[in-house]
Short mmCIF file of C-alpha atoms and ligand atoms in Angstrom, two decimals:
data_model
loop_
_atom_site.label_atom_id
_atom_site.label_comp_id
_atom_site.label_asym_id
_atom_site.label_seq_id
_atom_site.Cartn_x
_atom_site.Cartn_y
_atom_site.Cartn_z
CA MET A 1 -27.95 19.12 -3.16
CA LYS A 2 -25.37 18.26 -0.51
CA ASN A 3 -27.77 17.57 2.35
CA GLU A 4 -30.89 16.72 0.38
CA SER A 5 -32.01 13.15 -0.21
CA VAL A 6 -31.79 11.98 -3.81
CA ASN A 7 -35.01 10.80 -5.51
CA ILE A 8 -34.20 7.65 -7.47
CA GLY A 9 -35.98 5.38 -9.95
CA VAL A 10 -34.92 1.97 -11.28
CA ILE A 11 -35.55 1.06 -14.92
CA GLY A 12 -35.44 -2.68 -15.60
CA VAL A 13 -35.97 -4.95 -12.58
CA GLY A 14 -34.83 -8.32 -13.92
CA HIS A 15 -32.01 -10.46 -12.55
CA LEU A 16 -29.76 -7.55 -11.53
CA GLY A 17 -32.28 -4.69 -11.36
CA GLN A 18 -34.06 -6.35 -8.40
CA HIS A 19 -30.86 -5.92 -6.37
CA HIS A 20 -30.63 -2.22 -7.32
CA VAL A 21 -34.17 -1.83 -5.96
CA LYS A 22 -33.31 -3.69 -2.74
CA HIS A 23 -30.26 -1.48 -2.07
CA PHE A 24 -31.84 1.86 -3.01
CA ALA A 25 -34.74 1.02 -0.68
CA THR A 26 -32.38 1.05 2.30
CA LEU A 27 -29.50 3.40 1.33
CA PRO A 28 -29.16 6.57 3.41
CA ASN A 29 -29.97 9.91 1.72
CA THR A 30 -32.04 8.07 -0.90
CA ASN A 31 -35.77 8.09 -1.66
CA LEU A 32 -36.61 5.17 -3.91
CA ILE A 33 -39.50 6.77 -5.81
CA GLY A 34 -40.43 3.85 -8.04
CA ILE A 35 -39.62 1.39 -10.79
CA PHE A 36 -40.45 0.86 -14.44
CA ASP A 37 -40.13 -2.37 -16.45
CA LEU A 38 -41.68 -3.29 -19.79
CA ASN A 39 -42.65 -6.58 -18.14
CA PHE A 40 -45.45 -5.28 -15.86
CA LYS A 41 -45.88 -8.62 -14.10
CA ARG A 42 -42.22 -8.65 -13.13
CA ALA A 43 -42.44 -4.99 -12.06
CA ASP A 44 -45.42 -5.79 -9.78
CA THR A 45 -43.63 -8.73 -8.15
CA ILE A 46 -40.54 -6.64 -7.35
CA ALA A 47 -42.68 -3.67 -6.24
CA GLN A 48 -44.63 -5.79 -3.75
CA LYS A 49 -41.45 -7.33 -2.37
CA ASN A 50 -39.91 -3.92 -1.71
CA SER A 51 -43.04 -1.80 -1.05
CA VAL A 52 -42.31 0.57 -3.90
CA ASN A 53 -44.46 2.18 -6.62
CA VAL A 54 -44.64 0.89 -10.19
CA TYR A 55 -44.82 3.47 -12.97
CA PRO A 56 -46.69 2.69 -16.22
CA ASN A 57 -44.08 4.30 -18.45
CA LEU A 58 -40.62 5.87 -18.43
CA GLU A 59 -41.88 9.45 -18.73
CA SER A 60 -44.09 9.28 -15.63
CA LEU A 61 -41.18 7.91 -13.55
CA LEU A 62 -38.78 10.54 -14.91
CA SER A 63 -41.12 13.37 -13.90
CA GLU A 64 -40.60 12.48 -10.21
CA VAL A 65 -36.91 11.61 -9.84
CA ASP A 66 -33.47 13.27 -9.77
CA ALA A 67 -31.66 10.16 -11.00
CA VAL A 68 -32.17 6.65 -12.36
CA SER A 69 -30.45 3.28 -12.53
CA ILE A 70 -30.71 1.69 -15.97
CA VAL A 71 -30.60 -2.09 -15.61
CA THR A 72 -32.13 -3.18 -18.91
CA PRO A 73 -30.49 -5.35 -21.61
CA THR A 74 -27.39 -3.68 -23.08
CA PRO A 75 -28.85 -2.94 -26.56
CA THR A 76 -31.49 -0.73 -24.86
CA HIS A 77 -29.08 1.33 -22.67
CA ALA A 78 -28.45 4.11 -25.20
CA ILE A 79 -32.06 4.92 -26.05
CA ILE A 80 -33.22 4.83 -22.42
CA ALA A 81 -30.22 6.80 -21.12
CA GLU A 82 -30.71 9.44 -23.82
CA LYS A 83 -34.31 10.03 -22.71
CA CYS A 84 -33.26 10.24 -19.06
CA ILE A 85 -30.38 12.64 -19.72
CA MET A 86 -32.57 14.79 -21.99
CA ALA A 87 -34.95 15.07 -19.02
CA GLY A 88 -32.00 16.33 -16.90
CA LYS A 89 -31.58 13.16 -14.80
CA HIS A 90 -28.31 11.66 -13.52
CA VAL A 91 -27.87 8.11 -14.81
CA PHE A 92 -26.26 4.98 -13.43
CA ILE A 93 -25.92 2.63 -16.43
CA GLU A 94 -25.13 -1.03 -15.90
CA LYS A 95 -22.10 -2.33 -17.78
CA PRO A 96 -21.35 -2.21 -20.66
CA ILE A 97 -22.25 1.48 -20.99
CA THR A 98 -23.82 0.94 -24.43
CA ALA A 99 -23.67 -1.51 -27.33
CA THR A 100 -21.62 0.83 -29.58
CA ILE A 101 -18.87 3.42 -29.11
CA GLU A 102 -20.87 6.05 -31.03
CA GLU A 103 -23.74 5.65 -28.57
CA ALA A 104 -21.38 6.02 -25.58
CA GLU A 105 -19.76 9.13 -27.08
CA SER A 106 -23.06 10.77 -27.81
CA LEU A 107 -24.37 10.07 -24.25
CA ILE A 108 -21.21 11.54 -22.71
CA LEU A 109 -21.57 14.70 -24.81
CA LEU A 110 -25.26 15.01 -24.01
CA ALA A 111 -24.65 14.56 -20.26
CA LYS A 112 -22.05 17.33 -20.36
CA GLU A 113 -24.47 19.60 -22.17
CA LYS A 114 -27.27 18.88 -19.67
CA GLY A 115 -24.98 19.09 -16.61
CA VAL A 116 -25.77 15.57 -15.37
CA MET A 117 -23.57 12.67 -14.35
CA ILE A 118 -23.09 9.26 -15.95
CA GLN A 119 -21.80 6.42 -13.79
CA VAL A 120 -21.18 2.91 -15.17
CA GLY A 121 -21.63 -0.37 -13.28
CA HIS A 122 -18.17 -1.89 -13.57
CA ILE A 123 -18.67 -3.46 -10.18
CA GLU A 124 -15.38 -5.39 -10.04
CA ARG A 125 -13.59 -2.13 -9.22
CA LEU A 126 -15.21 -2.44 -5.80
CA ASN A 127 -14.55 -6.14 -5.39
CA PRO A 128 -12.92 -6.28 -1.92
CA ALA A 129 -10.41 -8.89 -3.15
CA LEU A 130 -9.14 -6.42 -5.77
CA VAL A 131 -9.29 -3.48 -3.35
CA ALA A 132 -7.02 -5.53 -1.02
CA LEU A 133 -4.18 -4.98 -3.53
CA ASN A 134 -4.26 -1.20 -2.93
CA PRO A 135 -1.63 -1.11 -0.14
CA TYR A 136 0.89 -2.84 -2.43
CA ASN A 137 2.93 -0.96 -4.95
CA ILE A 138 1.34 -2.51 -8.04
CA ASN A 139 3.16 -1.95 -11.32
CA PRO A 140 2.36 -5.08 -13.34
CA LYS A 141 4.57 -6.46 -16.09
CA PHE A 142 2.27 -9.36 -16.92
CA ILE A 143 -1.37 -9.97 -16.00
CA GLU A 144 -3.43 -13.08 -16.59
CA ILE A 145 -7.19 -13.05 -16.11
CA GLN A 146 -9.68 -15.86 -16.53
CA ARG A 147 -13.45 -15.45 -16.27
CA LEU A 148 -15.61 -18.51 -16.94
CA ALA A 149 -19.32 -18.95 -16.43
CA PRO A 150 -21.83 -21.71 -17.15
CA TYR A 151 -24.17 -20.83 -20.00
CA THR A 152 -27.34 -18.86 -19.22
CA ALA A 153 -29.63 -17.24 -21.79
CA ARG A 154 -29.22 -13.88 -20.02
CA GLY A 155 -26.42 -11.84 -21.56
CA THR A 156 -26.43 -13.70 -24.86
CA ASP A 157 -27.89 -10.64 -26.57
CA VAL A 158 -24.24 -9.51 -26.69
CA PRO A 159 -21.00 -11.45 -27.41
CA VAL A 160 -19.05 -12.80 -24.41
CA VAL A 161 -16.55 -9.94 -24.85
CA LEU A 162 -19.25 -7.37 -23.96
CA ASP A 163 -20.92 -9.57 -21.36
CA LEU A 164 -18.00 -11.02 -19.35
CA MET A 165 -14.63 -9.89 -20.72
CA ILE A 166 -15.45 -6.19 -20.39
CA HIS A 167 -15.26 -6.57 -16.57
CA ASP A 168 -11.62 -7.62 -16.91
CA ILE A 169 -10.83 -5.00 -19.53
CA ASP A 170 -11.95 -2.36 -17.03
CA ILE A 171 -9.79 -3.96 -14.30
CA LEU A 172 -6.80 -3.97 -16.68
CA LEU A 173 -7.23 -0.34 -17.66
CA THR A 174 -7.27 0.52 -13.95
CA LEU A 175 -4.23 -1.57 -12.99
CA VAL A 176 -2.06 -0.55 -15.95
CA ASN A 177 -1.48 3.14 -16.16
CA SER A 178 -0.55 3.24 -19.84
CA PRO A 179 -2.38 3.34 -23.19
CA VAL A 180 -3.15 0.15 -25.11
CA LYS A 181 -0.52 -0.33 -27.84
CA SER A 182 -1.59 -3.51 -29.60
CA ILE A 183 -4.16 -6.27 -29.35
CA SER A 184 -4.41 -9.75 -30.80
CA ALA A 185 -7.48 -11.86 -30.23
CA SER A 186 -9.26 -15.03 -31.19
CA GLY A 187 -12.56 -16.63 -30.27
CA LEU A 188 -15.20 -19.22 -30.99
CA SER A 189 -18.96 -19.64 -31.24
CA ILE A 190 -19.99 -22.81 -29.43
CA LEU A 191 -23.55 -22.44 -28.19
CA THR A 192 -24.85 -19.25 -29.80
CA SER A 193 -24.36 -17.57 -33.15
CA SER A 194 -22.29 -14.97 -31.33
CA VAL A 195 -18.79 -15.32 -29.78
CA ASP A 196 -18.96 -17.52 -26.64
CA ILE A 197 -15.24 -17.94 -25.90
CA ALA A 198 -12.71 -15.16 -26.32
CA HIS A 199 -8.99 -14.78 -25.71
CA ALA A 200 -7.05 -11.54 -26.06
CA ARG A 201 -3.43 -10.54 -25.63
CA ILE A 202 -3.07 -6.85 -24.94
CA ARG A 203 0.23 -4.97 -24.98
CA PHE A 204 0.38 -1.57 -23.29
CA GLY A 205 2.65 1.37 -24.15
CA ASN A 206 4.79 0.77 -21.04
CA GLY A 207 5.50 -2.84 -22.11
CA THR A 208 2.96 -4.54 -19.81
CA VAL A 209 1.32 -7.55 -21.40
CA ALA A 210 -2.06 -9.00 -20.43
CA SER A 211 -3.66 -12.29 -21.38
CA ILE A 212 -7.42 -12.44 -20.78
CA MET A 213 -9.77 -15.30 -21.41
CA SER A 214 -13.55 -15.33 -21.04
CA SER A 215 -16.01 -18.11 -21.70
CA ARG A 216 -19.69 -18.77 -21.18
CA VAL A 217 -19.16 -22.45 -21.95
CA ALA A 218 -17.96 -23.77 -18.60
CA LYS A 219 -19.07 -26.14 -15.88
CA ASP A 220 -18.15 -23.87 -13.00
CA LYS A 221 -17.76 -20.16 -12.43
CA VAL A 222 -14.13 -18.96 -12.29
CA ARG A 223 -12.89 -15.38 -11.87
CA LYS A 224 -9.13 -15.34 -11.34
CA LEU A 225 -6.53 -12.66 -11.74
CA LYS A 226 -2.74 -13.06 -11.52
CA VAL A 227 -0.34 -10.12 -11.41
CA PHE A 228 3.39 -10.52 -12.02
CA GLN A 229 5.94 -7.75 -11.55
CA ARG A 230 9.54 -7.40 -10.41
CA ASP A 231 9.77 -9.09 -6.98
CA LEU A 232 6.00 -9.56 -6.60
CA TYR A 233 3.40 -12.14 -7.60
CA ALA A 234 -0.26 -11.78 -6.58
CA THR A 235 -3.21 -14.08 -7.15
CA ILE A 236 -6.75 -12.87 -6.65
CA ASP A 237 -9.85 -14.99 -6.65
CA LEU A 238 -12.54 -12.43 -7.41
CA LEU A 239 -15.29 -14.96 -6.87
CA LEU A 240 -14.17 -16.48 -3.55
CA GLY A 241 -12.70 -13.22 -2.26
CA ILE A 242 -9.14 -14.42 -1.65
CA THR A 243 -6.04 -12.33 -2.29
CA GLU A 244 -2.54 -13.74 -1.85
CA VAL A 245 0.66 -11.77 -2.35
CA TYR A 246 4.21 -13.16 -2.59
CA ASN A 247 6.91 -10.47 -2.24
CA ILE A 248 10.66 -10.92 -2.50
CA VAL A 249 12.22 -9.07 0.46
CA SER A 250 15.76 -8.64 1.76
CA GLU A 251 14.99 -8.20 5.43
CA PRO A 252 12.44 -10.62 6.87
CA ASP A 253 12.20 -8.67 10.14
CA LYS A 254 10.73 -5.71 8.29
CA ASN A 255 7.66 -7.77 7.22
CA PRO A 256 5.89 -8.48 10.50
CA ASP A 257 2.51 -9.00 8.77
CA ALA A 258 3.75 -11.84 6.55
CA LEU A 259 2.10 -15.19 7.30
CA MET A 260 5.19 -17.06 6.15
CA ILE A 261 8.74 -16.14 5.18
CA LEU A 262 10.88 -18.60 3.25
CA PRO A 263 14.50 -18.20 2.11
CA PHE A 264 15.14 -17.75 -1.61
CA HIS A 265 18.59 -18.23 -3.15
CA TYR A 266 19.60 -16.76 -6.50
CA GLU A 267 23.11 -16.01 -7.81
CA LYS A 268 24.64 -16.62 -4.39
CA LYS A 269 22.37 -14.03 -2.79
CA LYS A 270 19.95 -14.95 -0.07
CA ARG A 271 16.64 -13.13 -0.03
CA PHE A 272 13.20 -14.11 1.25
CA ILE A 273 9.72 -14.81 -0.09
CA ALA A 274 7.15 -13.14 2.17
CA TYR A 275 3.65 -14.62 1.87
CA ASN A 276 0.76 -12.27 2.71
CA LYS A 277 -2.96 -12.86 2.70
CA PRO A 278 -4.43 -9.41 3.28
CA PRO A 279 -7.79 -9.27 5.09
CA ILE A 280 -10.76 -8.89 2.75
CA ASP A 281 -13.50 -6.45 3.79
CA SER A 282 -16.91 -8.05 3.84
CA VAL A 283 -18.72 -5.32 1.93
CA ASP A 284 -21.46 -5.64 -0.66
CA ALA A 285 -19.88 -4.20 -3.82
CA LEU A 286 -23.24 -3.29 -5.41
CA GLN A 287 -24.37 -1.44 -2.29
CA LYS A 288 -21.05 0.47 -2.22
CA GLU A 289 -21.33 1.28 -5.91
CA LEU A 290 -24.87 2.64 -5.60
CA GLU A 291 -23.96 4.56 -2.45
CA ASN A 292 -21.12 6.15 -4.42
CA PHE A 293 -23.67 7.15 -7.10
CA VAL A 294 -25.95 8.83 -4.54
CA ARG A 295 -23.06 10.57 -2.78
CA SER A 296 -21.65 11.73 -6.14
CA ILE A 297 -25.02 13.31 -7.02
CA GLN A 298 -24.88 15.06 -3.63
CA GLY A 299 -21.39 16.34 -4.54
CA LYS A 300 -19.75 14.45 -1.65
CA GLU A 301 -17.80 11.96 -3.83
CA THR A 302 -16.95 11.41 -7.48
CA PRO A 303 -18.14 8.39 -9.48
CA ILE A 304 -15.77 5.43 -9.16
CA VAL A 305 -16.46 4.52 -12.80
CA SER A 306 -17.26 7.53 -14.99
CA GLY A 307 -18.97 7.50 -18.38
CA LYS A 308 -15.54 8.04 -19.97
CA ALA A 309 -14.10 4.98 -18.16
CA GLY A 310 -17.10 2.97 -19.40
CA LYS A 311 -16.43 4.16 -22.95
CA ASP A 312 -12.68 3.36 -22.68
CA ALA A 313 -13.44 -0.23 -21.65
CA LEU A 314 -16.00 -0.52 -24.46
CA GLU A 315 -13.45 0.71 -27.03
CA VAL A 316 -10.99 -2.04 -26.12
CA ALA A 317 -13.81 -4.62 -26.03
CA MET A 318 -14.97 -3.58 -29.50
CA LYS A 319 -11.44 -3.90 -30.93
CA ILE A 320 -11.19 -7.40 -29.47
CA GLN A 321 -14.61 -8.36 -30.81
CA GLN A 322 -13.77 -7.00 -34.26
CA MET A 323 -10.51 -8.98 -34.37
CA ILE A 324 -12.27 -12.16 -33.34
CA LEU A 325 -14.85 -11.71 -36.09
CA GLU A 326 -12.13 -11.09 -38.69
CA ASP A 327 -10.27 -14.16 -37.45
CA LEU A 328 -13.43 -16.31 -37.70
CA HIS A 329 -14.14 -15.39 -41.34
P1 LIG B 401 -32.57 -9.33 -17.34
O1 LIG B 401 -32.97 -9.76 -18.70
O2 LIG B 401 -32.65 -10.29 -16.20
O3 LIG B 401 -33.44 -8.05 -16.92
C1 LIG B 401 -33.67 -6.98 -17.79
C2 LIG B 401 -35.03 -6.36 -17.42
O4 LIG B 401 -35.19 -5.19 -18.23
C3 LIG B 401 -36.23 -7.27 -17.72
O5 LIG B 401 -37.07 -7.35 -16.58
C4 LIG B 401 -36.92 -6.62 -18.92
O6 LIG B 401 -38.33 -6.80 -18.92
C5 LIG B 401 -36.54 -5.16 -18.72
N1 LIG B 401 -36.57 -4.36 -19.94
C6 LIG B 401 -36.14 -4.71 -21.18
N2 LIG B 401 -36.24 -3.65 -22.03
C7 LIG B 401 -36.75 -2.63 -21.30
C8 LIG B 401 -37.10 -1.29 -21.61
N3 LIG B 401 -36.92 -0.79 -22.84
N4 LIG B 401 -37.60 -0.52 -20.63
C9 LIG B 401 -37.80 -1.01 -19.36
N5 LIG B 401 -37.50 -2.29 -19.02
C10 LIG B 401 -36.98 -3.07 -19.97
O7 LIG B 401 -31.09 -8.74 -17.50
P2 LIG B 401 -29.98 -8.55 -16.36
O8 LIG B 401 -29.17 -9.80 -16.27
O9 LIG B 401 -30.58 -7.98 -15.15
O10 LIG B 401 -29.01 -7.48 -17.08
C11 LIG B 401 -29.39 -6.12 -17.20
C12 LIG B 401 -28.13 -5.28 -17.46
O11 LIG B 401 -27.23 -5.43 -16.37
C13 LIG B 401 -27.33 -5.69 -18.71
O12 LIG B 401 -26.80 -4.54 -19.32
C14 LIG B 401 -26.19 -6.53 -18.16
O13 LIG B 401 -25.03 -6.47 -18.95
C15 LIG B 401 -25.96 -5.86 -16.82
N6 LIG B 401 -25.39 -6.78 -15.82
C16 LIG B 401 -24.31 -6.37 -15.11
C17 LIG B 401 -23.76 -7.21 -14.17
C18 LIG B 401 -22.57 -6.73 -13.36
O14 LIG B 401 -21.86 -7.56 -12.83
N7 LIG B 401 -22.36 -5.43 -13.23
C19 LIG B 401 -24.30 -8.47 -13.93
C20 LIG B 401 -25.43 -8.86 -14.65
C21 LIG B 401 -25.98 -8.00 -15.60
#
């Protein structure tokens, strides 16, 4: 369907789903056919705002679309996605792909059988501050990630590992090109009966170590990533969109883009620290992600985050969650 517009429906138009609707309504090569939400009042409000049709049930929406975005609470992803895939529809599933690994595996198999695509909403992959690292030769030895958020009731249907930490697990699996070798983790329940604060130390086969911390008990939002490797240190503020890179270089003249170059002495050798602050594109990551979904259905691109990538992140998240639960008991 290279030059045909894609007929799309959105299932679940709550906090995030409303933004899917807004983007699909204006994306090129896309016909937003309609929306479905179990909360009919909410569906009507979003429909009026975006001049789009509301469908009374999933089946009636599915009969008119090529693809859907599933933006419902995580425990419902598997059952809804299964119905959509069975009907031969491509699915964009918000992160995490599903609540269990078995569900993710069975969806991936089913999609293969039905010849449809699964894309997963690990949106941080498109965060311009992370994308700004691409020109650098990134081969991390140590990574530290912190993601904190004030408490909201949304997302508490899953532990913080599946709600927040899974974003950073996906980033890690992208930055470190090596299998996970070992994990140790601990966590706490503070406000809910589930895990609200989690810390994990992950060692990869190539020796890279990562320390990731997520909490939904915080005053302010924080999303920070630090990458350390031989002769390079980078800090990325995923929330504020700031990337800073400190490289050790031998020849300052060969780094014309550096904002600052300072001498650095070690073992009687003089080298230089080059400070770079690469420009950050002002793109809307969700718009880009959904555009990638449409273009992938048209066969013009491939999904940035496949169903398999969504399952890989979930597998690591589940191991961390399991360890935390064992540690708590
Ligand atoms: P929400 O509770 O605000 O909205 C969910 C909506 O789904 C509600 O309107 C609800 O009525 C509807 N719904 C529930 N069950 C349904 C069903 N069976 N069929 C149709 N509609 C149904 O939740 P949210 O914060 O928008 O989160 C939705 C999903 O998006 C979750 O999986 C969450 O993890 C994910 N999410 C991802 C990001 C990200 O950064 N990628 C951010 C927030 C949320």
